[in-house]
Tab-separated table of C-alpha atoms in Angstrom:
chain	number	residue	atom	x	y	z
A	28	UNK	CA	-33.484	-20.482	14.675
A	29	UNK	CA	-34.368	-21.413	18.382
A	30	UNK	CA	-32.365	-21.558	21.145
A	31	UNK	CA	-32.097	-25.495	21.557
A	32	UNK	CA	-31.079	-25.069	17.886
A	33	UNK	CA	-27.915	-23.063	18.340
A	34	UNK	CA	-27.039	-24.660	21.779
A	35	UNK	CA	-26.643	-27.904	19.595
A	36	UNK	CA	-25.179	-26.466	17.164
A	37	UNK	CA	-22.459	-24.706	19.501
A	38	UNK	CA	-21.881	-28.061	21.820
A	39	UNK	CA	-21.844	-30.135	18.045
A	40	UNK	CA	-19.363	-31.143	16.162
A	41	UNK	CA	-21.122	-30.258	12.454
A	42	UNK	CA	-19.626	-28.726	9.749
A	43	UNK	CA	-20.674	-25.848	7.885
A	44	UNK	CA	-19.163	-26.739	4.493
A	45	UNK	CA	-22.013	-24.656	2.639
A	46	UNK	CA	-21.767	-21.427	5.070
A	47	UNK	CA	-19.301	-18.191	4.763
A	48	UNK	CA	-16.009	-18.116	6.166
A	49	UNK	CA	-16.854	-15.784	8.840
A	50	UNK	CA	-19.935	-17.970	10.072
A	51	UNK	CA	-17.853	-20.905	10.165
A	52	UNK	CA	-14.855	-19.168	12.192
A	53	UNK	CA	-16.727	-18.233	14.816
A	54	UNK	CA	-19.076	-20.650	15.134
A	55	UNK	CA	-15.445	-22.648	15.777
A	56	UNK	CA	-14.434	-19.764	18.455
A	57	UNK	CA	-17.737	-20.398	20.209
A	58	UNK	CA	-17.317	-24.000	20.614
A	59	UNK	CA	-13.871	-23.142	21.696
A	60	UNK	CA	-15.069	-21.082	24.166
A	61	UNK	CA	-18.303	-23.252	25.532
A	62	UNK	CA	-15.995	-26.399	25.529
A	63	UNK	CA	-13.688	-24.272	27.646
A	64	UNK	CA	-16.177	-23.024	29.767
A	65	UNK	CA	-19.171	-24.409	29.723
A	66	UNK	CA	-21.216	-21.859	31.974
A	67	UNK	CA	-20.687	-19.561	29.512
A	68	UNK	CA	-22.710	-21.424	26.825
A	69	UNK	CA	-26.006	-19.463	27.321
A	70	UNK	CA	-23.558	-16.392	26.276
A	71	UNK	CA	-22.223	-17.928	23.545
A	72	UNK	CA	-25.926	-18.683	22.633
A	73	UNK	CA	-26.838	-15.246	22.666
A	74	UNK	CA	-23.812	-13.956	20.475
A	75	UNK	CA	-24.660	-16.709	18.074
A	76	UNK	CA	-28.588	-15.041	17.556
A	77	UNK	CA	-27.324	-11.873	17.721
A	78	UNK	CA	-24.645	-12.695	14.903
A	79	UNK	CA	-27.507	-14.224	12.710
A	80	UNK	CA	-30.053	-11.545	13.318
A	81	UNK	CA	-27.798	-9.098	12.228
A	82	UNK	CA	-26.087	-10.390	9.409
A	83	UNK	CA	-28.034	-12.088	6.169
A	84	UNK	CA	-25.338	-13.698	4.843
A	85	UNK	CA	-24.890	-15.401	8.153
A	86	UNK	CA	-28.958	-15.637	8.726
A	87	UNK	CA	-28.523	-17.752	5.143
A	88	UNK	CA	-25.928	-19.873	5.910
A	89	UNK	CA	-27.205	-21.051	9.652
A	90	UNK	CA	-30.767	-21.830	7.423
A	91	UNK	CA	-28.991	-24.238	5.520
A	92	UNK	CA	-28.122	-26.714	8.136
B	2	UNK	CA	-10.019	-4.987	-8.652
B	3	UNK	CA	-7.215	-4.348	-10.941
B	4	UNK	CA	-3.438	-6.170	-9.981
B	5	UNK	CA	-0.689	-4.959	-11.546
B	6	UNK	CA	3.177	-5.039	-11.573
B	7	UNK	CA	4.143	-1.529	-11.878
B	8	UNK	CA	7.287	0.164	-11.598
B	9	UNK	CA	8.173	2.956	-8.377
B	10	UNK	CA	7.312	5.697	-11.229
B	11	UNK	CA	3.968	4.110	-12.570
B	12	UNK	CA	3.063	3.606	-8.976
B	13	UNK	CA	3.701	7.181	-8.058
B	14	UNK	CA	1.403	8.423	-10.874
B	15	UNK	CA	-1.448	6.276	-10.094
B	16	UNK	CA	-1.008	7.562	-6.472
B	17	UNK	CA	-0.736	11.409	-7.672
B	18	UNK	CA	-4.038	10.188	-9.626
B	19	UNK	CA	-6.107	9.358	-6.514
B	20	UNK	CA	-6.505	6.180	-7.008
B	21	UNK	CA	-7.451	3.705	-3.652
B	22	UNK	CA	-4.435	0.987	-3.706
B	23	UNK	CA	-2.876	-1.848	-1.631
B	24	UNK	CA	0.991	-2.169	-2.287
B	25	UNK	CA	3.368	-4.644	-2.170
B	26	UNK	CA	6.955	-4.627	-2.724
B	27	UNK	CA	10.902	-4.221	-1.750
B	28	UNK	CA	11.332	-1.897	2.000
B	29	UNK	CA	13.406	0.326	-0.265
B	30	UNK	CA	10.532	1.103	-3.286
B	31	UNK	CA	7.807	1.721	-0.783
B	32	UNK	CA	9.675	4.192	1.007
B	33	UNK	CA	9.902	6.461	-2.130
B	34	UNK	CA	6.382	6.472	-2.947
B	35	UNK	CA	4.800	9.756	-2.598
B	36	UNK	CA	1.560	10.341	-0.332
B	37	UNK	CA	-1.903	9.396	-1.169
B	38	UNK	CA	-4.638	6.617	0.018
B	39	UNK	CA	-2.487	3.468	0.068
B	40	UNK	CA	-1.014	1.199	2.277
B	41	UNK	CA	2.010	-0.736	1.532
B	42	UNK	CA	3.453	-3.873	3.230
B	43	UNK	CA	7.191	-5.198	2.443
B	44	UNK	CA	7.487	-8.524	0.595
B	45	UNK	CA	9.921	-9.055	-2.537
B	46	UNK	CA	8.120	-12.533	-3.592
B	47	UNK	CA	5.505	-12.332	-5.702
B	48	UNK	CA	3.124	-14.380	-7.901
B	49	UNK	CA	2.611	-13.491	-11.086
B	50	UNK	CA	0.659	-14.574	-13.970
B	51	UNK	CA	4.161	-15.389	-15.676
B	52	UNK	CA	4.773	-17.815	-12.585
B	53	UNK	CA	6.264	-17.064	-8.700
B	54	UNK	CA	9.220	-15.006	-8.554
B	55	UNK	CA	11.357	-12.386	-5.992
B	56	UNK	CA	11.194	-9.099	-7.741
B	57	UNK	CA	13.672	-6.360	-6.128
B	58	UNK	CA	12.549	-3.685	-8.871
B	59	UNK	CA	8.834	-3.538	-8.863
B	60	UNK	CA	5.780	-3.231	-6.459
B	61	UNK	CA	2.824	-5.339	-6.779
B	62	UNK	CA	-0.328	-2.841	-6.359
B	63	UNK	CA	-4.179	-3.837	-6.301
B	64	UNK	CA	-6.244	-1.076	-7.462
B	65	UNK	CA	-9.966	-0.621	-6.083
B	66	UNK	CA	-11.646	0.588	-9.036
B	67	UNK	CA	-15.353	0.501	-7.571
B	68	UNK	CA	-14.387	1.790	-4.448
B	69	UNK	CA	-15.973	5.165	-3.430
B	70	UNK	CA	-13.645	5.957	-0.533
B	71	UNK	CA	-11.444	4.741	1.596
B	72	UNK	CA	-10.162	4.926	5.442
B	73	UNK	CA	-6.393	4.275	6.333
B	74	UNK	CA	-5.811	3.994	10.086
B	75	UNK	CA	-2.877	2.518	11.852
B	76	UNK	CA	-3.098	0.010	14.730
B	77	UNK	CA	-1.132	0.256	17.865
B	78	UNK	CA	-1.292	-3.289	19.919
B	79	UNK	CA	-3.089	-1.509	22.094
B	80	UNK	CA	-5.609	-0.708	19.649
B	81	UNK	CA	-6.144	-3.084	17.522
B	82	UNK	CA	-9.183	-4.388	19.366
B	83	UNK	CA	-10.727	-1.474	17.586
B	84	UNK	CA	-9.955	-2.773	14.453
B	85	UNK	CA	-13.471	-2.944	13.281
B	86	UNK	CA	-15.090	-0.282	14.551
B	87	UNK	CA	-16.491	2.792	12.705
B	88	UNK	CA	-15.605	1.417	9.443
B	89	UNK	CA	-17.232	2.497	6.219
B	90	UNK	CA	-19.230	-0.347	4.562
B	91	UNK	CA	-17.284	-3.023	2.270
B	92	UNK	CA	-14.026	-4.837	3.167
B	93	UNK	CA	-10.832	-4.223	4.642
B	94	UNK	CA	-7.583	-5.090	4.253
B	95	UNK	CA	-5.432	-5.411	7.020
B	96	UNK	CA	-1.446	-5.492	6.813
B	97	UNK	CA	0.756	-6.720	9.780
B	98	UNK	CA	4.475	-6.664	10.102
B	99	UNK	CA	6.053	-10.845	10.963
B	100	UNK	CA	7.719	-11.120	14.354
B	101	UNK	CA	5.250	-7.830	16.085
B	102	UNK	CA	3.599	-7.853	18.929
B	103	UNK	CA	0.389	-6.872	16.734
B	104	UNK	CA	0.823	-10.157	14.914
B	105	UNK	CA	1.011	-12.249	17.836
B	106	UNK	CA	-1.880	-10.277	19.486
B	107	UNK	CA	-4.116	-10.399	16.582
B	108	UNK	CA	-3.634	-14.164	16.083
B	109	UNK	CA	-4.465	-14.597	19.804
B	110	UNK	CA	-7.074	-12.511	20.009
B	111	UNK	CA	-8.648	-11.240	16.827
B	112	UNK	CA	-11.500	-13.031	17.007
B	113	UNK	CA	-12.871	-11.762	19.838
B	114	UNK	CA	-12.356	-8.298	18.443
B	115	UNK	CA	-16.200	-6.720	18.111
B	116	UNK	CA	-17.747	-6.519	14.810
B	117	UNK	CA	-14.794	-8.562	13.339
B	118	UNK	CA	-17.384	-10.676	10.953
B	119	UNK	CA	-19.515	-7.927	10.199
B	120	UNK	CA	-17.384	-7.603	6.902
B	121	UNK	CA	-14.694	-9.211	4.852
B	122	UNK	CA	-11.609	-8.333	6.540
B	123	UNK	CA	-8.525	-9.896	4.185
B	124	UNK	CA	-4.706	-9.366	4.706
B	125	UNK	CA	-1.242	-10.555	5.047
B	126	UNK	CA	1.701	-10.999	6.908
B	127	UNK	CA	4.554	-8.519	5.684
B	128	UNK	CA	8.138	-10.025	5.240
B	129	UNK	CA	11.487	-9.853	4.662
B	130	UNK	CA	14.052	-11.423	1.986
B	131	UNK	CA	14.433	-14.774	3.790
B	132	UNK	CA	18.321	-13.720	4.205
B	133	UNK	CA	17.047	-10.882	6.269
B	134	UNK	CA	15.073	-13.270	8.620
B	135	UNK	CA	16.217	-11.860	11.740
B	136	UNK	CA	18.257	-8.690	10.815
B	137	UNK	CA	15.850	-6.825	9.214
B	138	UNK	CA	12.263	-6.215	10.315
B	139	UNK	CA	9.111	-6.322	8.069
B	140	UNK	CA	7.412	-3.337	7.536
B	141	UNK	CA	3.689	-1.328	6.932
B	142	UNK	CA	3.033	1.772	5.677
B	143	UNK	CA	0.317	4.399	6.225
B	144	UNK	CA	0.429	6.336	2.371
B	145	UNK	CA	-1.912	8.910	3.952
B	146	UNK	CA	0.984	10.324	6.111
B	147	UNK	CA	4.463	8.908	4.574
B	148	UNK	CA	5.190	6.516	7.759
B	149	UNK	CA	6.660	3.467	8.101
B	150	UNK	CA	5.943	1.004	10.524
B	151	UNK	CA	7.747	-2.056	12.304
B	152	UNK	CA	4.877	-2.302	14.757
B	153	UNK	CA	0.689	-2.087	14.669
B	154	UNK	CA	-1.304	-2.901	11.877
B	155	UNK	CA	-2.196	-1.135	8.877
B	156	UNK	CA	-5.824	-1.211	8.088
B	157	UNK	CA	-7.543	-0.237	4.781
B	158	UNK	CA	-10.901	0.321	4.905
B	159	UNK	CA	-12.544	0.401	1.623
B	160	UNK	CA	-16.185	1.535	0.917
B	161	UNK	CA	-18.172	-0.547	-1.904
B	162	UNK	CA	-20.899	0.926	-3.782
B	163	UNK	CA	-24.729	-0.040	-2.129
B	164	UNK	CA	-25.449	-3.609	-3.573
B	165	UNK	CA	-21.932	-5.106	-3.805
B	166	UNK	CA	-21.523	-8.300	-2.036
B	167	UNK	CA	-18.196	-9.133	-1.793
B	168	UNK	CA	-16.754	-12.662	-0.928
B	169	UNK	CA	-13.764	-13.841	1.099
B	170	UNK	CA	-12.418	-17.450	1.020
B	171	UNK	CA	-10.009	-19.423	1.243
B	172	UNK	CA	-8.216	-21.871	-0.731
B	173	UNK	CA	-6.221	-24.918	1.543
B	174	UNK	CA	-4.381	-27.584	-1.084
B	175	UNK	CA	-3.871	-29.582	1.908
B	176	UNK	CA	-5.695	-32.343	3.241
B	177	UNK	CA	-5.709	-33.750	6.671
B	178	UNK	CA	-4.045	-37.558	7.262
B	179	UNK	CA	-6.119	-40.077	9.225
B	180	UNK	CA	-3.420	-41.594	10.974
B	181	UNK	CA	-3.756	-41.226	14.563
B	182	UNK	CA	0.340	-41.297	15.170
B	183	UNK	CA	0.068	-37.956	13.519
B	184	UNK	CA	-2.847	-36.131	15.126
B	185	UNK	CA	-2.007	-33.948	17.908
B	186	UNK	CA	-3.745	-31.949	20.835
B	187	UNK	CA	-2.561	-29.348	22.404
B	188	UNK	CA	-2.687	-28.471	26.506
B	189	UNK	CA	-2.515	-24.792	26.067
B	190	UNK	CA	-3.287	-21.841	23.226
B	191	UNK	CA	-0.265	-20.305	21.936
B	192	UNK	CA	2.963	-19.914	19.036
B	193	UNK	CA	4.875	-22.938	20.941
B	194	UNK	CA	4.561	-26.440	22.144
B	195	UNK	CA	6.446	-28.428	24.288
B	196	UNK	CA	4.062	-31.615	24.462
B	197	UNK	CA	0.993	-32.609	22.782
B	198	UNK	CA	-1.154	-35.442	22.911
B	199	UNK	CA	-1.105	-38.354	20.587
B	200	UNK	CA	-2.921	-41.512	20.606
B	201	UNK	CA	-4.092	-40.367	24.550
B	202	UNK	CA	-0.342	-40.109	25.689
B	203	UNK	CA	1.637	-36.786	26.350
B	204	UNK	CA	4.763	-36.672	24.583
B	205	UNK	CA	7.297	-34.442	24.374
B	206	UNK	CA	6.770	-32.998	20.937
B	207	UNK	CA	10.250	-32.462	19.738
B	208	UNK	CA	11.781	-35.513	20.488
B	209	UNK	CA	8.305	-37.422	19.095
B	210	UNK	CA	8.765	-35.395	15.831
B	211	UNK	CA	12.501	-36.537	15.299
B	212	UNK	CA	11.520	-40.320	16.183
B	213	UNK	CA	9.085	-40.387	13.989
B	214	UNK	CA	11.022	-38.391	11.410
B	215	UNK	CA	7.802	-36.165	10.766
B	216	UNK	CA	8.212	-33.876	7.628
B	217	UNK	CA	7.685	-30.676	9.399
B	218	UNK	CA	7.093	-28.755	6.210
B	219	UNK	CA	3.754	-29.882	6.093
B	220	UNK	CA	1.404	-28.008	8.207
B	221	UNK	CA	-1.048	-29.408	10.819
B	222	UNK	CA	-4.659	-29.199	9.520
B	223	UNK	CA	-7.710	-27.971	11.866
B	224	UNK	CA	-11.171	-28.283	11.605
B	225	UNK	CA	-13.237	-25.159	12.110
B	226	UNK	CA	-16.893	-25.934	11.463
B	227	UNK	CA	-16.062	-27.039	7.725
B	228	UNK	CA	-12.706	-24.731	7.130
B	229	UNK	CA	-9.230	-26.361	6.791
B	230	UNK	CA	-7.205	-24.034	8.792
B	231	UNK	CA	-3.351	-24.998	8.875
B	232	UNK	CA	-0.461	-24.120	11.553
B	233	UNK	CA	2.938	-24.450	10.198
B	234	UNK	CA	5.754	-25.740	11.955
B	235	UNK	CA	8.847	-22.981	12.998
B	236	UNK	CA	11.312	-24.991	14.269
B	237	UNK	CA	11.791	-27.889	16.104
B	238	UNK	CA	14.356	-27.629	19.129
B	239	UNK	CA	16.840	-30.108	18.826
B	240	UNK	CA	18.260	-29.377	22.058
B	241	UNK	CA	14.719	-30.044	24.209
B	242	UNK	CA	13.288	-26.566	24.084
B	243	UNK	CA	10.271	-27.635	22.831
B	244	UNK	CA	8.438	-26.271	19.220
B	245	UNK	CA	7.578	-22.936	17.553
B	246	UNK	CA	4.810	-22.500	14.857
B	247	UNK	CA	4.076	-19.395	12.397
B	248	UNK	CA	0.314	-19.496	14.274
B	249	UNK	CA	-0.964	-20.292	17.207
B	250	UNK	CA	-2.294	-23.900	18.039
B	251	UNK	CA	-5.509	-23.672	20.057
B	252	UNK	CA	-5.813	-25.843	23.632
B	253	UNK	CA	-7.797	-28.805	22.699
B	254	UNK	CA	-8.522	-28.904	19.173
B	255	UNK	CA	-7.306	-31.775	17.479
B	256	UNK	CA	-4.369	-31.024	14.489
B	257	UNK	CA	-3.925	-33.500	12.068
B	258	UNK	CA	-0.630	-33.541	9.856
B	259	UNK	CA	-1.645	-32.923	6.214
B	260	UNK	CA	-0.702	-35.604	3.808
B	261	UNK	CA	2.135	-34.930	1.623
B	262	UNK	CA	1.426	-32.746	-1.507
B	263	UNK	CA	3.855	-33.506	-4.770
B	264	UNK	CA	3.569	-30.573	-6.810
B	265	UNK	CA	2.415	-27.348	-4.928
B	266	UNK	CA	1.618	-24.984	-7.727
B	267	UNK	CA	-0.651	-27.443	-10.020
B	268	UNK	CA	-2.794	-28.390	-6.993
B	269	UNK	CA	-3.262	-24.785	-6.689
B	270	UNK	CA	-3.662	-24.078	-10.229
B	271	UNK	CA	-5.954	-27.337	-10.552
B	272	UNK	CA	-8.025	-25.894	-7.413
B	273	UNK	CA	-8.382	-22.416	-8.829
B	274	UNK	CA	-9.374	-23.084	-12.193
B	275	UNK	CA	-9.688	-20.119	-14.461
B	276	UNK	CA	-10.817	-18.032	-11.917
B	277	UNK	CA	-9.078	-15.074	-10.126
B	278	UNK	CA	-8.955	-11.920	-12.605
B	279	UNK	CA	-9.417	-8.882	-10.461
B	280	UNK	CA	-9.803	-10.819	-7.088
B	281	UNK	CA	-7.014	-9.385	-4.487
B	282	UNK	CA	-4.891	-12.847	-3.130
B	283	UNK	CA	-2.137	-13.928	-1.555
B	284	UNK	CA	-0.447	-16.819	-1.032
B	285	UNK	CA	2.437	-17.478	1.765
B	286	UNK	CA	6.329	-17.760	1.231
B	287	UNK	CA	6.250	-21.728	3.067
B	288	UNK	CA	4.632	-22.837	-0.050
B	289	UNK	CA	6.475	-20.877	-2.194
B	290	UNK	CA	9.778	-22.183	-0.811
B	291	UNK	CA	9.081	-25.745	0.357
B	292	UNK	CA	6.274	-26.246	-3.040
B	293	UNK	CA	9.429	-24.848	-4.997
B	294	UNK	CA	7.192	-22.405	-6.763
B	295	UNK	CA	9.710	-20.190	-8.136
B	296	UNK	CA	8.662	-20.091	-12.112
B	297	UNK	CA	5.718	-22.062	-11.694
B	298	UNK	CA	2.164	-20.766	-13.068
B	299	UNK	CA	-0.671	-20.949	-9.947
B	300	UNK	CA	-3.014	-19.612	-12.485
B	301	UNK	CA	-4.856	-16.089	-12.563
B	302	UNK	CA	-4.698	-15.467	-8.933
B	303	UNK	CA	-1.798	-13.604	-8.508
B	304	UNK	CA	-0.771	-11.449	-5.819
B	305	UNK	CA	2.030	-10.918	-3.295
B	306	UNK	CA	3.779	-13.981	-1.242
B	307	UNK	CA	3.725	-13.697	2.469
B	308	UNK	CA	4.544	-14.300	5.997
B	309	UNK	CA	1.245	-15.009	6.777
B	310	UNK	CA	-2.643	-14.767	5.192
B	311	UNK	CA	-5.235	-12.993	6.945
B	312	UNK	CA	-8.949	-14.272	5.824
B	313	UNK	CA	-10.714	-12.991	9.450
B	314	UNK	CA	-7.913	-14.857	11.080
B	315	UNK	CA	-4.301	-15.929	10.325
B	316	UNK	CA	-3.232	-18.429	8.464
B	317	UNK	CA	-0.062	-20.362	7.123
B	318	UNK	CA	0.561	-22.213	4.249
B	319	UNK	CA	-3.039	-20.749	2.406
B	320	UNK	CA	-4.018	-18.881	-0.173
B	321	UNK	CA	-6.509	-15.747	0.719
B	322	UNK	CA	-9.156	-15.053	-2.497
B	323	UNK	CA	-11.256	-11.602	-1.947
B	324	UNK	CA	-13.461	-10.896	-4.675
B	325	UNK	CA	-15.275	-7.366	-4.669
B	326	UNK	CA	-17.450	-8.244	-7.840
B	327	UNK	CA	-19.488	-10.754	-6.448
């Protein structure tokens, strides 16, 4: 997934119906945080791709949008 | 994942046998059980596949049958950052004592803690016979050493044999209303609220409450990315001191009071189906006392009734479903 990708998905609204609990919780606590402060979206970026590179459940459920 | 009601003495054996268990039950049972790998949190309201009830004389205890080891460690406040780290592969279950700093903390905070996703991570809220509600604290206990705690958490990690994928969900009955008089933002994170937002003017929450004779035994519903996550109300301050809730409410995300539900335990048992045979749930005590829930069958899921669900997070007024055999 590239990075325009998860930048919209972090400053979107979308819901995740399909996806895990955990992806969906802190995709939440990301958008939390960028909406908060947005110069810290290209952060929350990054812990996004790292969360999905790491995880296949997560890598799954961020495929499905 | 085998869920029993067992007596002090059949716990005791299955301790003396080694086996890896979560247990809940009466301050006073727990604290005879002998050492082993458990962890117990205090709760006398259970559901059971005969319907909910308060048992005095028995402890509910989840067995992990394909676990192949376990790691009990006890959170300070301080601490429980680390929750997640150097954990053995599978799930754990976490136990927090109501009214701690560690519960307040971890609602704050936990999901910033590192690695908190990496695995399942289910729990509850520990409690008290709701005539002990401020007399008499809820409590955790570490099996491994004897010790009870009012304070910390008490973390179970359990290891899963290579290939098990285990699942943790969440099951919400409620459903969020559209009307606007009853959706609410919030202009700062925390447990209590002295104004919100509604329909783009600042009120002062209490007093709009009472005017608009809001049933405050419904919870307010969030959105996260797809989830229904719910905040209970506390108590509403008649005398102007604002509003407390069993979670926090987050600083602008919008809450919308769920609609009203008629009959608590068939909207769970209708949502659960047949399901729930050797999954490890609970369910918390504001829908067993305002769903009346006392005697009534929620189907298979059974478990203990709490101050509190943990599914990564906190949560009120929700039932917590971790199954280790899917």
């Amino acid at each position: 997934m590239n990075e325009s990708r998860l930048k919209a998905l972090i400053t979107g609204t979308s819901d995740l119906s399909k996806a895990s609990l955990a992806s969906r919780v802190l995709l939440n606590r990301l958008r939390i945080e960028a909406r908060t402060n947005p110069a810290s979206l290209p952060q929350k970026v990054a812990e996004l791709a790292a969360f999905i590179a790491k995880h296949a459940f997560a890598a799954d459920d961020f495929a499905r949008i | 994942m085998k869920n029993e009601l067992l007596t002090p003495a059949e716990t005791a054996e299955r301790i003396r046998a080694g086996a890896i268990l979560s247990i809940a039950g009466p301050d006073a049972l727990l604290a005879t059980l002998p050492r082993g790998t458990w962890i117990g949190g205090t709760t006398v309201y259970m559901l059971t596949e005969d319907g909910g009830a308060r048992i005095d004389d028995r402890l509910f205890v989840s067995t992990f049958e394909s676990a192949t080891g376990a790691t009990i460690r006890h959170h300070s406040p301080d601490t429980l950052p680390a929750l997640a780290q150097d954990r053995p592969e599978g799930v754990t279950l976490l136990l927090i004592p109501a009214f701690s700093d560690a519960h307040r903390r971890f609602a704050l905070d936990g999901t910033t803690y590192d690695g908190l996703f990496d695995q399942p991570l289910a729990g509850w809220i520990t409690g008290v016979p709701v005539e002990k509600i401020g007399t008499t604290a809820p409590a955790i206990f570490d099996g491994t050493t004897g010790t009870r705690h009012t304070e910390g958490a008490m973390a179970l990690h359990v290891a899963l044999p290579a290939g098990t994928t285990p699942s943790l969900d969440i099951v919400n009955i409620f459903t969020p209303s559209d009307d606007p008089a009853t959706t609410f933002t919030f202009p700062e994170t925390g447990f209590s609220a002295r104004t919100a937002t509604v329909n783009g003017k600042t009120v002062d929450l209490a007093a709009y409450l009472r005017a608009h004779a809001i049933d405050t035994r419904l919870p307010l519903v969030a959105n996260y990315a797809g989830a229904l996550i719910n905040v209970s109300f506390e108590h509403v301050d008649a005398a102007g001191g604002g509003v407390s809730f069993y979670a926090p409410v987050i600083a602008g995300t919008e809450y919308r009071l769920a609609t009203a539900q008629p009959d608590y335990a068939a909207a769970f048992a209708a949502t659960l189906g047949d399901g729930g045979e050797g999954m490890l749930s609970c369910n918390c005590i504001l829908n067993y006392l305002h769903g009346d829930m006392a005697g009534k069958k929620t189907g298979r899921f059974t478990g203990p009734v709490t101050f509190g669900e943990i599914a990564y997070i906190l949560l009120n007024q929700t039932l917590v479903k971790l199954d280790l055999a899917a």
